[in-house]
Amino acid sequence: MPHQLPTKPVLTLAVAKLIAAAAEEVAVENQWSVVIAIVDDSGSLLYFQRMDQNANSSVDVAIAKATHAVQYRRPTKFHEELLDKGNMVVLGMPGMIPLEGGIPLYVGEHVVGAIGVSGVRSPQDTIIAEAGEAALKVYLAD
Amino acid sequence: MPHQLPTKPVLTLAVAKLIAAAAEEVAVENQWSVVIAIVDDSGSLLYFQRMDQNANSSVDVAIAKATHAVQYRRPTKFHEELLDKGNMVVLGMPGMIPLEGGIPLYVGEHVVGAIGVSGVRSPQDTIIAEAGEAALKVYLAD
Amino acid sequence: MPHQLPTKPVLTLAVAKLIAAAAEEVAVENQWSVVIAIVDDSGSLLYFQRMDQNANSSVDVAIAKATHAVQYRRPTKFHEELLDKGNMVVLGMPGMIPLEGGIPLYVGEHVVGAIGVSGVRSPQDTIIAEAGEAALKVYLAD
Amino acid sequence: MPHQLPTKPVLTLAVAKLIAAAAEEVAVENQWSVVIAIVDDSGSLLYFQRMDQNANSSVDVAIAKATHAVQYRRPTKFHEELLDKGNMVVLGMPGMIPLEGGIPLYVGEHVVGAIGVSGVRSPQDTIIAEAGEAALKVYLAD
């Protein structure tokens, strides 16, 4: 029997849109204007939308949160909390933005991508991102 | 009567989605897998989606085409043709990608943003981007 | 009736010069040599002048203050004060310079640009930038 | 039955070492000193070795060839040949090095990574890279 490489799950555009739609719904319900960025497991952008009236800075911040989350495989909140406790190393790490609102998307043990949200207060950004993460879990459980 | 600043039209997320949907429709009809990037007049990303199965390079290329088109206020094809005629200056210009598939979005005399497409042959990328541009024109004429 | 995009006000060069002249006047009165940078709503430089005898670093700092102010839609002093209170996250954010002297220029709810000043002590930079901001308000009220 | 994401094969370090060993063997047989770089499907470095006595530039060139090959899903030779035919667009594309010696590693329709070699003449670099690619095919057929 021939050798085979292991496999990993792949985030599709259809599922990314489903994740973003769930996140957007929470934003709209709360009248929060945000940027929503979803990256794949390589850190490449897969889906992105900027709602009207938020600051330009939110574009880079949302993408940075998503990239951080997928590359470090941790919510950006993890490193924000380390920094809050006085661990300044966080500020010297490459590709790190120590502000909550970026969440890796796990399927089992695999990180298939991440969602990053920016535009309102960062705990609110997290609520929106978590709605996206939850939608993925529901989809996979259905 | 008080002084007033002049005004310019602003591309909204709703209209960007309408533009992207028209572009995606042409891609899907032709079974072309592409990246579609829409930037606003500042060159900031406004909407982005990557269809499945295209090369990672298409992510950067689509965004670069849209950014080029909005910053230079010309289709990327304009500079590709200059290069084809032997004008090598194009290769020394900042923020320029001399490959068709990026189109500025005009509303009257104002550039409100741009669309960039990458993933198939560049003339096909242009067909998709033009479908997006046409959708904006139809929307504004309706 | 056809669809229309919303509009936003646009900072012109003539008005930017008026803003800079008001700022420069305060600097000259106090014999302060500074760099004055004004960016538009996209963060692109619109007007810039460097008075004689200040440090080279003031060029980058003034532009960075203006860019920060327009992208985050907040005075740079806002983030300097957060940092003063111990919020280290500020140091990990993209495009942020936590030093007063950068002020966004609002017209109603719209940010049309920003002014950044560098060259003297930062509270003095702010005094100069605020003179520019005030000139815009007077102009629009006239 | 629950929804599932599609999957793709993943290059492991063990297999990357096997690929590199086959490439190195050809280099040693010919007394060629080269850099061998293997990246995964995200363009991240997976395995790297630099033999003694080659130029520092070979480090960046080998990594660039591998990255180009995986991001564009084409051998770097493809774009070198386009350039040879006078297609100057190649010089304006992001992340492109138009010099043979970079080869994507396919498993069926999936690009799982790429190998880039630099240090000797570029057709010789290609011979080495192809030996690595061939070793993957033999491994998967065994």
Coordinates of C-alpha atoms in Angstrom, one line a residue:
Chain A
M1 CA 0.0 0.0 0.0
P2 CA 1.5 3.4 -1.0
H3 CA 2.5 6.1 1.5
Q4 CA 0.1 8.9 2.1
L5 CA 0.5 12.3 3.6
P6 CA -1.7 13.3 6.5
T7 CA -4.6 15.6 5.7
K8 CA -6.1 18.7 7.3
P9 CA -9.5 20.4 6.8
V10 CA -9.7 23.5 4.6
L11 CA -11.9 26.5 5.2
T12 CA -14.0 27.3 2.1
L13 CA -15.3 30.7 0.9
A14 CA -18.9 29.5 1.5
V15 CA -18.2 28.6 5.1
A16 CA -16.2 31.9 5.6
K17 CA -19.2 33.8 4.4
L18 CA -21.4 31.9 6.8
I19 CA -19.1 32.8 9.6
A20 CA -18.9 36.5 8.6
A21 CA -22.7 36.7 8.2
A22 CA -23.2 35.5 11.8
A23 CA -20.6 38.0 13.0
E24 CA -22.2 40.8 11.0
E25 CA -25.7 39.9 12.4
V26 CA -24.5 40.6 15.9
A27 CA -22.8 43.8 14.9
V28 CA -26.0 45.0 13.1
E29 CA -28.2 44.1 16.0
N30 CA -26.1 46.3 18.3
Q31 CA -25.7 49.0 15.7
W32 CA -21.9 48.5 15.8
S33 CA -20.0 49.4 12.7
V34 CA -17.0 47.1 12.3
V35 CA -14.5 45.5 10.0
I36 CA -14.6 41.7 9.8
A37 CA -11.6 39.9 8.3
I38 CA -11.3 36.1 7.9
V39 CA -8.0 34.5 6.9
D40 CA -7.2 30.9 6.0
D41 CA -4.7 28.6 7.7
S42 CA -1.8 30.2 5.7
G43 CA -2.7 33.7 7.0
S44 CA -4.0 34.8 3.5
L45 CA -7.1 36.8 3.4
L46 CA -10.2 34.8 2.5
Y47 CA -13.1 37.1 3.2
F48 CA -13.3 40.8 4.3
Q49 CA -15.9 43.4 4.7
R50 CA -15.9 46.9 6.2
M51 CA -19.1 48.3 7.4
D52 CA -19.7 52.0 6.8
Q53 CA -18.5 54.8 9.1
N54 CA -15.7 53.2 11.0
A55 CA -12.1 54.5 11.2
N56 CA -9.6 53.6 8.5
S57 CA -7.4 52.1 11.2
S58 CA -9.9 49.3 11.7
V59 CA -8.9 47.9 8.3
D60 CA -5.4 47.1 9.3
V61 CA -6.3 46.2 12.9
A62 CA -8.9 43.6 11.9
I63 CA -6.5 42.0 9.5
A64 CA -3.7 42.1 12.1
K65 CA -5.9 40.4 14.7
A66 CA -6.9 37.6 12.3
T67 CA -3.4 37.1 11.2
H68 CA -2.1 37.0 14.8
A69 CA -4.7 34.5 15.8
V70 CA -4.0 32.1 13.0
Q71 CA -0.2 32.4 13.2
Y72 CA 0.0 32.0 17.0
R73 CA -3.0 29.7 17.2
R74 CA -4.4 31.8 20.1
P75 CA -7.0 34.5 20.6
T76 CA -5.3 37.9 20.6
K77 CA -6.8 38.3 24.0
F78 CA -4.4 35.7 25.3
H79 CA -1.5 38.0 24.6
E80 CA -3.3 41.1 25.7
E81 CA -3.8 39.5 29.1
L82 CA -0.1 38.6 29.2
L83 CA 0.7 42.2 28.5
D84 CA -1.8 43.4 31.1
K85 CA 0.1 41.3 33.7
G86 CA 3.3 43.1 32.8
N87 CA 4.8 40.7 30.3
M88 CA 6.3 43.2 28.0
V89 CA 7.8 40.4 25.8
V90 CA 4.6 40.6 23.9
L91 CA 5.6 43.9 22.4
G92 CA 8.7 42.5 21.0
M93 CA 7.1 39.5 19.1
P94 CA 6.7 39.6 15.4
G95 CA 3.1 39.8 13.9
M96 CA 1.5 40.3 17.3
I97 CA -1.3 42.7 18.1
P98 CA -2.1 42.5 21.8
L99 CA -5.8 43.5 21.6
E100 CA -8.7 41.2 21.9
G101 CA -11.0 40.6 18.9
G102 CA -9.0 38.0 17.0
I103 CA -9.9 34.3 17.4
P104 CA -8.5 31.2 15.7
L105 CA -10.9 28.9 14.1
Y106 CA -10.4 25.3 15.2
V107 CA -11.8 22.2 13.6
G108 CA -10.8 19.5 16.0
E109 CA -7.1 20.0 16.6
H110 CA -6.6 21.9 13.3
V111 CA -6.5 25.6 13.0
V112 CA -8.2 26.2 9.6
G113 CA -8.2 30.0 9.8
A114 CA -9.1 32.9 12.0
I115 CA -11.5 35.8 12.4
G116 CA -10.5 39.3 13.3
V117 CA -12.9 42.2 14.2
S118 CA -12.2 45.9 14.8
G119 CA -14.3 49.0 15.1
V120 CA -15.9 49.2 18.4
R121 CA -14.6 48.6 21.9
S122 CA -12.4 45.5 21.9
P123 CA -14.6 43.4 24.2
Q124 CA -17.4 44.1 21.8
D125 CA -15.1 43.2 18.9
T126 CA -14.6 39.8 20.7
I127 CA -18.4 39.3 21.0
I128 CA -18.7 39.7 17.3
A129 CA -15.8 37.4 16.5
E130 CA -17.1 34.8 18.9
A131 CA -20.5 34.8 17.0
G132 CA -18.6 33.9 13.9
E133 CA -16.6 31.2 15.6
A134 CA -19.9 29.8 17.1
A135 CA -21.5 29.7 13.7
L136 CA -18.6 27.5 12.4
K137 CA -19.2 25.1 15.3
V138 CA -22.9 24.9 14.7
Y139 CA -22.4 24.3 11.0
L140 CA -20.0 21.4 11.7
A141 CA -22.3 19.9 14.2
D142 CA -25.4 20.1 12.0
Chain B
M1 CA -23.5 82.4 4.1
P2 CA -20.8 80.2 5.6
H3 CA -18.0 78.7 3.6
Q4 CA -18.4 75.1 2.7
L5 CA -16.0 72.4 1.6
P6 CA -16.7 70.6 -1.7
T7 CA -18.1 67.1 -1.4
K8 CA -17.4 63.8 -3.1
P9 CA -19.4 60.6 -3.3
V10 CA -18.6 57.7 -1.0
L11 CA -18.7 54.0 -1.8
T12 CA -20.7 52.1 0.7
L13 CA -20.4 48.4 1.8
A14 CA -23.8 47.7 0.4
V15 CA -22.8 49.0 -3.0
A16 CA -19.5 47.2 -2.9
K17 CA -21.2 43.9 -2.2
L18 CA -23.5 44.6 -5.2
I19 CA -20.4 45.2 -7.4
A20 CA -18.7 42.1 -6.1
A21 CA -21.8 39.9 -6.6
A22 CA -22.1 41.0 -10.2
A23 CA -18.4 40.2 -10.7
E24 CA -18.7 36.8 -8.9
E25 CA -21.7 35.9 -11.1
V26 CA -19.6 36.2 -14.2
A27 CA -16.8 34.1 -12.6
V28 CA -19.2 31.4 -11.5
E29 CA -20.9 31.3 -14.9
N30 CA -17.5 30.6 -16.5
Q31 CA -16.3 28.3 -13.7
W32 CA -13.4 30.7 -13.0
S33 CA -12.1 30.7 -9.5
V34 CA -10.9 34.2 -8.6
V35 CA -10.1 36.7 -5.9
I36 CA -12.2 39.8 -6.0
A37 CA -11.0 42.9 -4.0
I38 CA -12.7 46.2 -3.7
V39 CA -11.0 49.3 -2.2
D40 CA -12.4 52.7 -1.3
D41 CA -11.1 56.0 -2.5
S42 CA -8.3 56.0 0.1
G43 CA -7.0 52.6 -1.1
S44 CA -8.3 50.9 2.0
L45 CA -9.9 47.5 1.6
L46 CA -13.7 47.6 1.6
Y47 CA -14.7 44.2 0.4
F48 CA -12.8 41.0 -0.4
Q49 CA -13.5 37.4 -1.2
R50 CA -11.4 34.6 -2.4
M51 CA -13.1 31.7 -4.2
D52 CA -11.8 28.2 -3.6
Q53 CA -8.8 26.6 -5.3
N54 CA -6.9 29.5 -6.7
A55 CA -3.3 30.2 -6.0
N56 CA -2.2 32.1 -2.9
S57 CA -0.5 34.7 -5.1
S58 CA -3.9 35.8 -6.4
V59 CA -4.7 37.4 -3.0
D60 CA -1.8 39.9 -3.2
V61 CA -2.3 40.4 -6.9
A62 CA -6.0 41.2 -6.7
I63 CA -5.4 43.7 -3.9
A64 CA -2.5 45.3 -5.8
K65 CA -4.5 45.7 -8.9
A66 CA -7.3 47.4 -7.0
T67 CA -4.9 49.7 -5.2
H68 CA -3.0 50.6 -8.4
A69 CA -6.3 51.4 -10.1
V70 CA -7.5 53.7 -7.4
Q71 CA -4.2 55.4 -6.7
Y72 CA -3.3 56.1 -10.3
R73 CA -7.0 56.5 -11.4
R74 CA -6.5 54.3 -14.4
P75 CA -7.1 50.6 -15.3
T76 CA -4.0 48.5 -14.7
K77 CA -4.3 47.7 -18.4
F78 CA -3.3 51.2 -19.2
H79 CA 0.2 50.7 -17.7
E80 CA 0.4 47.1 -19.0
E81 CA 0.0 48.4 -22.5
L82 CA 2.6 51.1 -21.9
L83 CA 5.0 48.4 -20.8
D84 CA 4.1 46.2 -23.8
K85 CA 5.1 49.2 -26.0
G86 CA 8.5 49.2 -24.4
N87 CA 8.0 51.9 -21.7
M88 CA 10.0 50.4 -18.9
V89 CA 9.4 53.4 -16.7
V90 CA 6.3 51.5 -15.5
L91 CA 8.5 49.0 -13.7
G92 CA 10.1 51.8 -11.6
M93 CA 6.9 53.4 -10.4
P94 CA 5.7 52.8 -6.8
G95 CA 2.5 50.8 -6.2
M96 CA 2.1 49.8 -9.8
I97 CA 1.3 46.3 -11.1
P98 CA 1.3 46.3 -14.9
L99 CA -1.3 43.6 -15.4
E100 CA -4.9 44.1 -16.5
G101 CA -7.7 43.2 -14.1
G102 CA -7.8 46.4 -12.0
I103 CA -10.4 49.1 -12.8
P104 CA -11.1 52.4 -11.0
L105 CA -14.7 53.0 -10.1
Y106 CA -15.9 56.4 -11.3
V107 CA -19.0 58.3 -10.3
G108 CA -19.0 61.3 -12.6
E109 CA -15.5 62.8 -12.3
H110 CA -14.8 61.2 -8.9
V111 CA -13.0 58.0 -8.3
V112 CA -14.8 56.4 -5.4
G113 CA -12.8 53.2 -5.3
A114 CA -11.6 50.3 -7.5
I115 CA -12.0 46.7 -8.2
G116 CA -9.2 44.2 -8.7
V117 CA -9.5 40.6 -9.9
S118 CA -7.0 37.8 -10.1
G119 CA -7.0 34.1 -10.6
V120 CA -7.6 33.3 -14.2
R121 CA -5.9 34.7 -17.4
S122 CA -5.7 38.5 -17.1
P123 CA -8.1 39.3 -19.9
Q124 CA -10.6 37.1 -18.1
D125 CA -9.8 38.9 -14.9
T126 CA -10.7 42.1 -16.7
I127 CA -14.1 40.7 -17.9
I128 CA -15.0 39.9 -14.3
A129 CA -13.9 43.3 -13.1
E130 CA -15.8 45.1 -15.8
A131 CA -18.9 43.2 -14.8
G132 CA -18.5 44.8 -11.4
E133 CA -17.9 48.2 -12.8
A134 CA -21.0 47.8 -15.0
A135 CA -23.2 46.9 -12.0
L136 CA -22.2 50.2 -10.3
K137 CA -23.3 52.1 -13.5
V138 CA -26.6 50.3 -13.7
Y139 CA -27.2 50.9 -10.0
L140 CA -26.6 54.6 -10.3
A141 CA -28.7 54.9 -13.4
D142 CA -31.7 53.0 -11.9
Chain C
M1 CA -35.3 58.6 -9.2
P2 CA -31.8 57.1 -9.6
H3 CA -29.8 55.7 -6.7
Q4 CA -27.1 58.0 -5.3
L5 CA -24.1 57.4 -3.1
P6 CA -23.8 59.4 0.1
T7 CA -21.3 62.2 0.0
K8 CA -18.5 63.5 2.3
P9 CA -16.7 66.8 2.5
V10 CA -13.3 67.1 0.9
L11 CA -10.4 69.2 2.3
T12 CA -8.9 71.4 -0.4
L13 CA -5.4 72.7 -0.7
A14 CA -6.6 76.3 -0.3
V15 CA -8.2 75.4 3.0
A16 CA -5.2 73.3 4.1
K17 CA -3.0 76.3 3.5
L18 CA -5.3 78.5 5.6
I19 CA -5.0 75.9 8.4
A20 CA -1.3 75.7 8.1
A21 CA -0.9 79.5 8.0
A22 CA -2.8 79.8 11.3
A23 CA -0.6 77.2 12.8
E24 CA 2.6 78.7 11.5
E25 CA 1.5 82.1 12.9
V26 CA 1.4 80.7 16.4
A27 CA 4.8 79.1 15.9
V28 CA 6.4 82.3 14.6
E29 CA 5.0 84.4 17.5
N30 CA 6.6 82.0 19.9
Q31 CA 9.8 81.6 17.9
W32 CA 9.2 77.9 17.7
S33 CA 10.6 76.1 14.7
V34 CA 8.3 73.2 13.7
V35 CA 7.2 70.9 10.9
I36 CA 3.5 71.2 10.0
A37 CA 1.9 68.3 8.1
I38 CA -1.7 68.1 6.9
V39 CA -3.1 64.9 5.5
D40 CA -6.4 64.3 3.8
D41 CA -9.0 61.8 4.8
S42 CA -7.1 58.9 3.1
G43 CA -4.0 59.7 5.1
S44 CA -2.2 61.1 2.0
L45 CA -0.1 64.2 2.5
L46 CA -1.9 67.3 1.3
Y47 CA 0.3 70.1 2.6
F48 CA 3.7 70.1 4.4
Q49 CA 6.2 72.7 5.5
R50 CA 9.3 72.5 7.6
M51 CA 10.6 75.6 9.2
D52 CA 14.4 76.0 9.4
Q53 CA 16.6 74.6 12.1
N54 CA 14.6 71.7 13.5
A55 CA 15.7 68.1 13.8
N56 CA 15.3 65.7 10.8
S57 CA 13.2 63.4 13.0
S58 CA 10.4 66.1 13.1
V59 CA 9.6 65.3 9.5
D60 CA 8.6 61.8 10.1
V61 CA 7.1 62.5 13.5
A62 CA 4.8 65.3 12.2
I63 CA 3.6 63.1 9.3
A64 CA 3.1 60.2 11.7
K65 CA 1.0 62.3 14.1
A66 CA -1.2 63.5 11.3
T67 CA -1.6 60.0 9.9
H68 CA -2.4 58.5 13.3
A69 CA -5.0 61.2 13.9
V70 CA -6.8 60.7 10.7
Q71 CA -6.7 56.9 10.7
Y72 CA -7.8 56.5 14.3
R73 CA -10.0 59.6 14.2
R74 CA -8.6 60.7 17.5
P75 CA -6.0 63.2 18.7
T76 CA -2.7 61.4 19.3
K77 CA -3.0 62.8 22.8
F78 CA -5.8 60.3 23.5
H79 CA -3.5 57.4 23.0
E80 CA -0.6 59.1 24.8
E81 CA -2.9 59.5 27.9
L82 CA -3.9 55.8 27.7
L83 CA -0.2 54.9 27.7
D84 CA 0.5 57.2 30.6
K85 CA -2.2 55.3 32.5
G86 CA -0.3 52.1 31.9
N87 CA -2.2 50.8 28.9
M88 CA 0.7 49.2 27.0
V89 CA -1.5 47.9 24.2
V90 CA -1.0 51.3 22.6
L91 CA 2.6 50.3 21.8
G92 CA 1.4 47.2 19.8
M93 CA -1.0 48.9 17.5
P94 CA -0.2 49.6 13.9
G95 CA 0.3 53.2 12.7
M96 CA 0.1 54.7 16.2
I97 CA 2.4 57.3 17.6
P98 CA 1.4 58.0 21.2
L99 CA 2.6 61.6 21.4
E100 CA 0.4 64.7 21.4
G101 CA 0.5 67.1 18.5
G102 CA -1.7 65.3 16.0
I103 CA -5.4 66.3 15.7
P104 CA -8.1 65.1 13.4
L105 CA -10.0 67.7 11.4
Y106 CA -13.7 67.2 11.7
V107 CA -16.5 68.7 9.6
G108 CA -19.6 67.7 11.3
E109 CA -19.3 63.9 11.8
H110 CA -16.8 63.6 9.0
V111 CA -13.0 63.4 9.4
V112 CA -11.7 65.3 6.4
G113 CA -8.0 65.1 7.3
A114 CA -5.7 65.8 10.2
I115 CA -2.8 68.1 11.2
G116 CA 0.4 67.0 12.8
V117 CA 3.0 69.2 14.3
S118 CA 6.5 68.3 15.6
G119 CA 9.6 70.3 16.6
V120 CA 9.1 71.7 20.0
R121 CA 7.8 70.2 23.3
S122 CA 4.8 68.2 22.5
P123 CA 2.3 70.3 24.5
Q124 CA 3.6 73.2 22.4
D125 CA 3.1 71.2 19.2
T126 CA -0.5 70.7 20.3
I127 CA -1.0 74.4 20.8
I128 CA 0.2 75.0 17.2
A129 CA -2.0 72.2 15.8
E130 CA -5.0 73.4 17.7
A131 CA -4.5 76.9 16.1
G132 CA -4.8 75.2 12.7
E133 CA -7.9 73.2 13.8
A134 CA -9.5 76.4 15.1
A135 CA -8.9 78.2 11.8
L136 CA -10.9 75.5 10.0
K137 CA -13.8 76.0 12.4
V138 CA -13.7 79.8 11.9
Y139 CA -13.5 79.4 8.1
L140 CA -16.6 77.1 8.1
A141 CA -18.5 79.4 10.4
D142 CA -17.8 82.5 8.4
Chain D
M1 CA -25.0 13.7 9.0
P2 CA -22.9 16.7 10.0
H3 CA -21.3 19.1 7.6
Q4 CA -17.6 18.5 6.9
L5 CA -14.9 20.7 5.4
P6 CA -12.9 19.4 2.5
T7 CA -9.4 18.3 3.3
K8 CA -6.0 18.7 1.7
P9 CA -2.7 16.7 2.2
V10 CA 0.0 18.2 4.4
L11 CA 3.7 18.0 3.9
T12 CA 5.4 16.6 7.0
L13 CA 9.0 17.3 8.2
A14 CA 9.9 13.7 7.7
V15 CA 8.9 13.8 4.1
A16 CA 10.5 17.2 3.6
K17 CA 13.8 15.7 4.8
L18 CA 13.4 12.8 2.4
I19 CA 12.9 15.3 -0.4
A20 CA 15.9 17.4 0.7
A21 CA 18.1 14.3 1.0
A22 CA 17.4 13.2 -2.5
A23 CA 18.2 16.8 -3.7
E24 CA 21.4 16.9 -1.6
E25 CA 22.6 13.6 -3.0
V26 CA 22.5 15.0 -6.6
A27 CA 24.4 18.1 -5.4
V28 CA 27.1 16.1 -3.6
E29 CA 27.5 13.7 -6.6
N30 CA 28.2 16.7 -8.7
Q31 CA 30.3 18.6 -6.1
W32 CA 27.8 21.4 -6.2
S33 CA 27.4 23.5 -3.1
V34 CA 23.8 24.8 -2.8
V35 CA 21.1 26.0 -0.5
I36 CA 18.0 23.8 -0.4
A37 CA 14.8 25.4 0.9
I38 CA 11.4 23.6 1.3
V39 CA 8.3 25.5 2.2
D40 CA 4.8 24.3 3.1
D41 CA 1.6 25.2 1.3
S42 CA 1.4 28.5 3.2
G43 CA 4.8 29.6 2.0
S44 CA 6.3 29.1 5.5
L45 CA 9.8 27.5 5.7
L46 CA 9.6 23.8 6.6
Y47 CA 13.2 22.6 6.0
F48 CA 16.3 24.4 5.0
Q49 CA 20.0 23.6 4.7
R50 CA 22.9 25.5 3.3
M51 CA 26.0 23.6 2.2
D52 CA 29.4 25.1 2.8
Q53 CA 31.1 27.7 0.6
N54 CA 28.2 29.2 -1.4
A55 CA 27.4 32.9 -1.6
N56 CA 25.2 34.5 1.1
S57 CA 22.8 35.6 -1.7
S58 CA 21.8 31.9 -2.2
V59 CA 20.0 31.9 1.1
D60 CA 17.5 34.5 0.0
V61 CA 17.3 33.3 -3.6
A62 CA 16.5 29.7 -2.6
I63 CA 13.8 30.7 -0.2
A64 CA 12.4 33.2 -2.8
K65 CA 12.3 30.4 -5.5
A66 CA 10.4 28.1 -3.2
T67 CA 8.0 30.8 -2.1
H68 CA 7.3 31.9 -5.7
A69 CA 6.7 28.3 -6.7
V70 CA 4.2 27.6 -4.0
Q71 CA 2.4 30.9 -4.2
Y72 CA 2.0 31.0 -8.0
R73 CA 1.7 27.1 -8.1
R74 CA 4.2 27.1 -11.0
P75 CA 7.9 26.4 -11.4
T76 CA 9.9 29.6 -11.4
K77 CA 11.1 28.5 -14.9
F78 CA 7.6 29.2 -16.2
H79 CA 8.0 32.9 -15.5
E80 CA 11.7 33.0 -16.5
E81 CA 10.7 31.8 -19.9
L82 CA 7.9 34.4 -20.2
L83 CA 10.5 37.0 -19.4
D84 CA 12.9 35.5 -21.9
K85 CA 10.2 36.0 -24.6
G86 CA 9.9 39.6 -23.7
N87 CA 7.0 39.6 -21.2
M88 CA 8.2 42.3 -18.9
V89 CA 5.1 42.1 -16.7
V90 CA 6.9 39.4 -14.8
L91 CA 9.2 42.0 -13.3
G92 CA 6.2 43.9 -11.9
M93 CA 4.5 41.1 -10.1
P94 CA 4.7 40.7 -6.3
G95 CA 6.8 37.8 -4.8
M96 CA 8.1 36.7 -8.2
I97 CA 11.7 35.6 -8.9
P98 CA 12.0 34.8 -12.6
L99 CA 14.9 32.3 -12.3
E100 CA 14.6 28.5 -12.6
G101 CA 15.3 26.3 -9.6
G102 CA 11.9 26.6 -7.8
I103 CA 9.4 23.8 -8.2
P104 CA 5.9 23.4 -6.6
L105 CA 5.3 20.0 -5.0
Y106 CA 2.0 18.5 -6.1
V107 CA 0.1 15.7 -4.6
G108 CA -2.7 15.1 -7.0
E109 CA -4.3 18.5 -7.6
H110 CA -3.0 19.9 -4.3
V111 CA 0.1 22.0 -3.9
V112 CA 1.5 20.9 -0.6
G113 CA 4.7 23.0 -0.7
A114 CA 7.7 23.8 -2.9
I115 CA 11.4 23.3 -3.2
G116 CA 13.9 26.0 -4.1
V117 CA 17.5 25.5 -4.9
S118 CA 20.3 28.1 -5.4
G119 CA 24.0 28.1 -5.5
V120 CA 25.1 26.8 -8.9
R121 CA 24.0 27.6 -12.4
S122 CA 20.2 27.8 -12.5
P123 CA 19.7 24.8 -14.8
Q124 CA 21.8 22.9 -12.3
D125 CA 19.7 24.2 -9.5
T126 CA 16.7 22.8 -11.3
I127 CA 18.3 19.4 -11.7
I128 CA 18.7 19.3 -7.9
A129 CA 15.2 20.5 -7.2
E130 CA 13.7 18.0 -9.6
A131 CA 15.5 15.2 -7.8
G132 CA 13.7 16.3 -4.7
E133 CA 10.4 16.5 -6.5
A134 CA 11.0 13.0 -7.9
A135 CA 11.7 11.6 -4.5
L136 CA 8.2 12.8 -3.3
K137 CA 6.6 11.0 -6.2
V138 CA 8.5 7.8 -5.6
Y139 CA 7.6 8.0 -1.9
L140 CA 3.9 8.4 -2.6
A141 CA 3.9 5.6 -5.2
D142 CA 5.7 3.1 -2.9

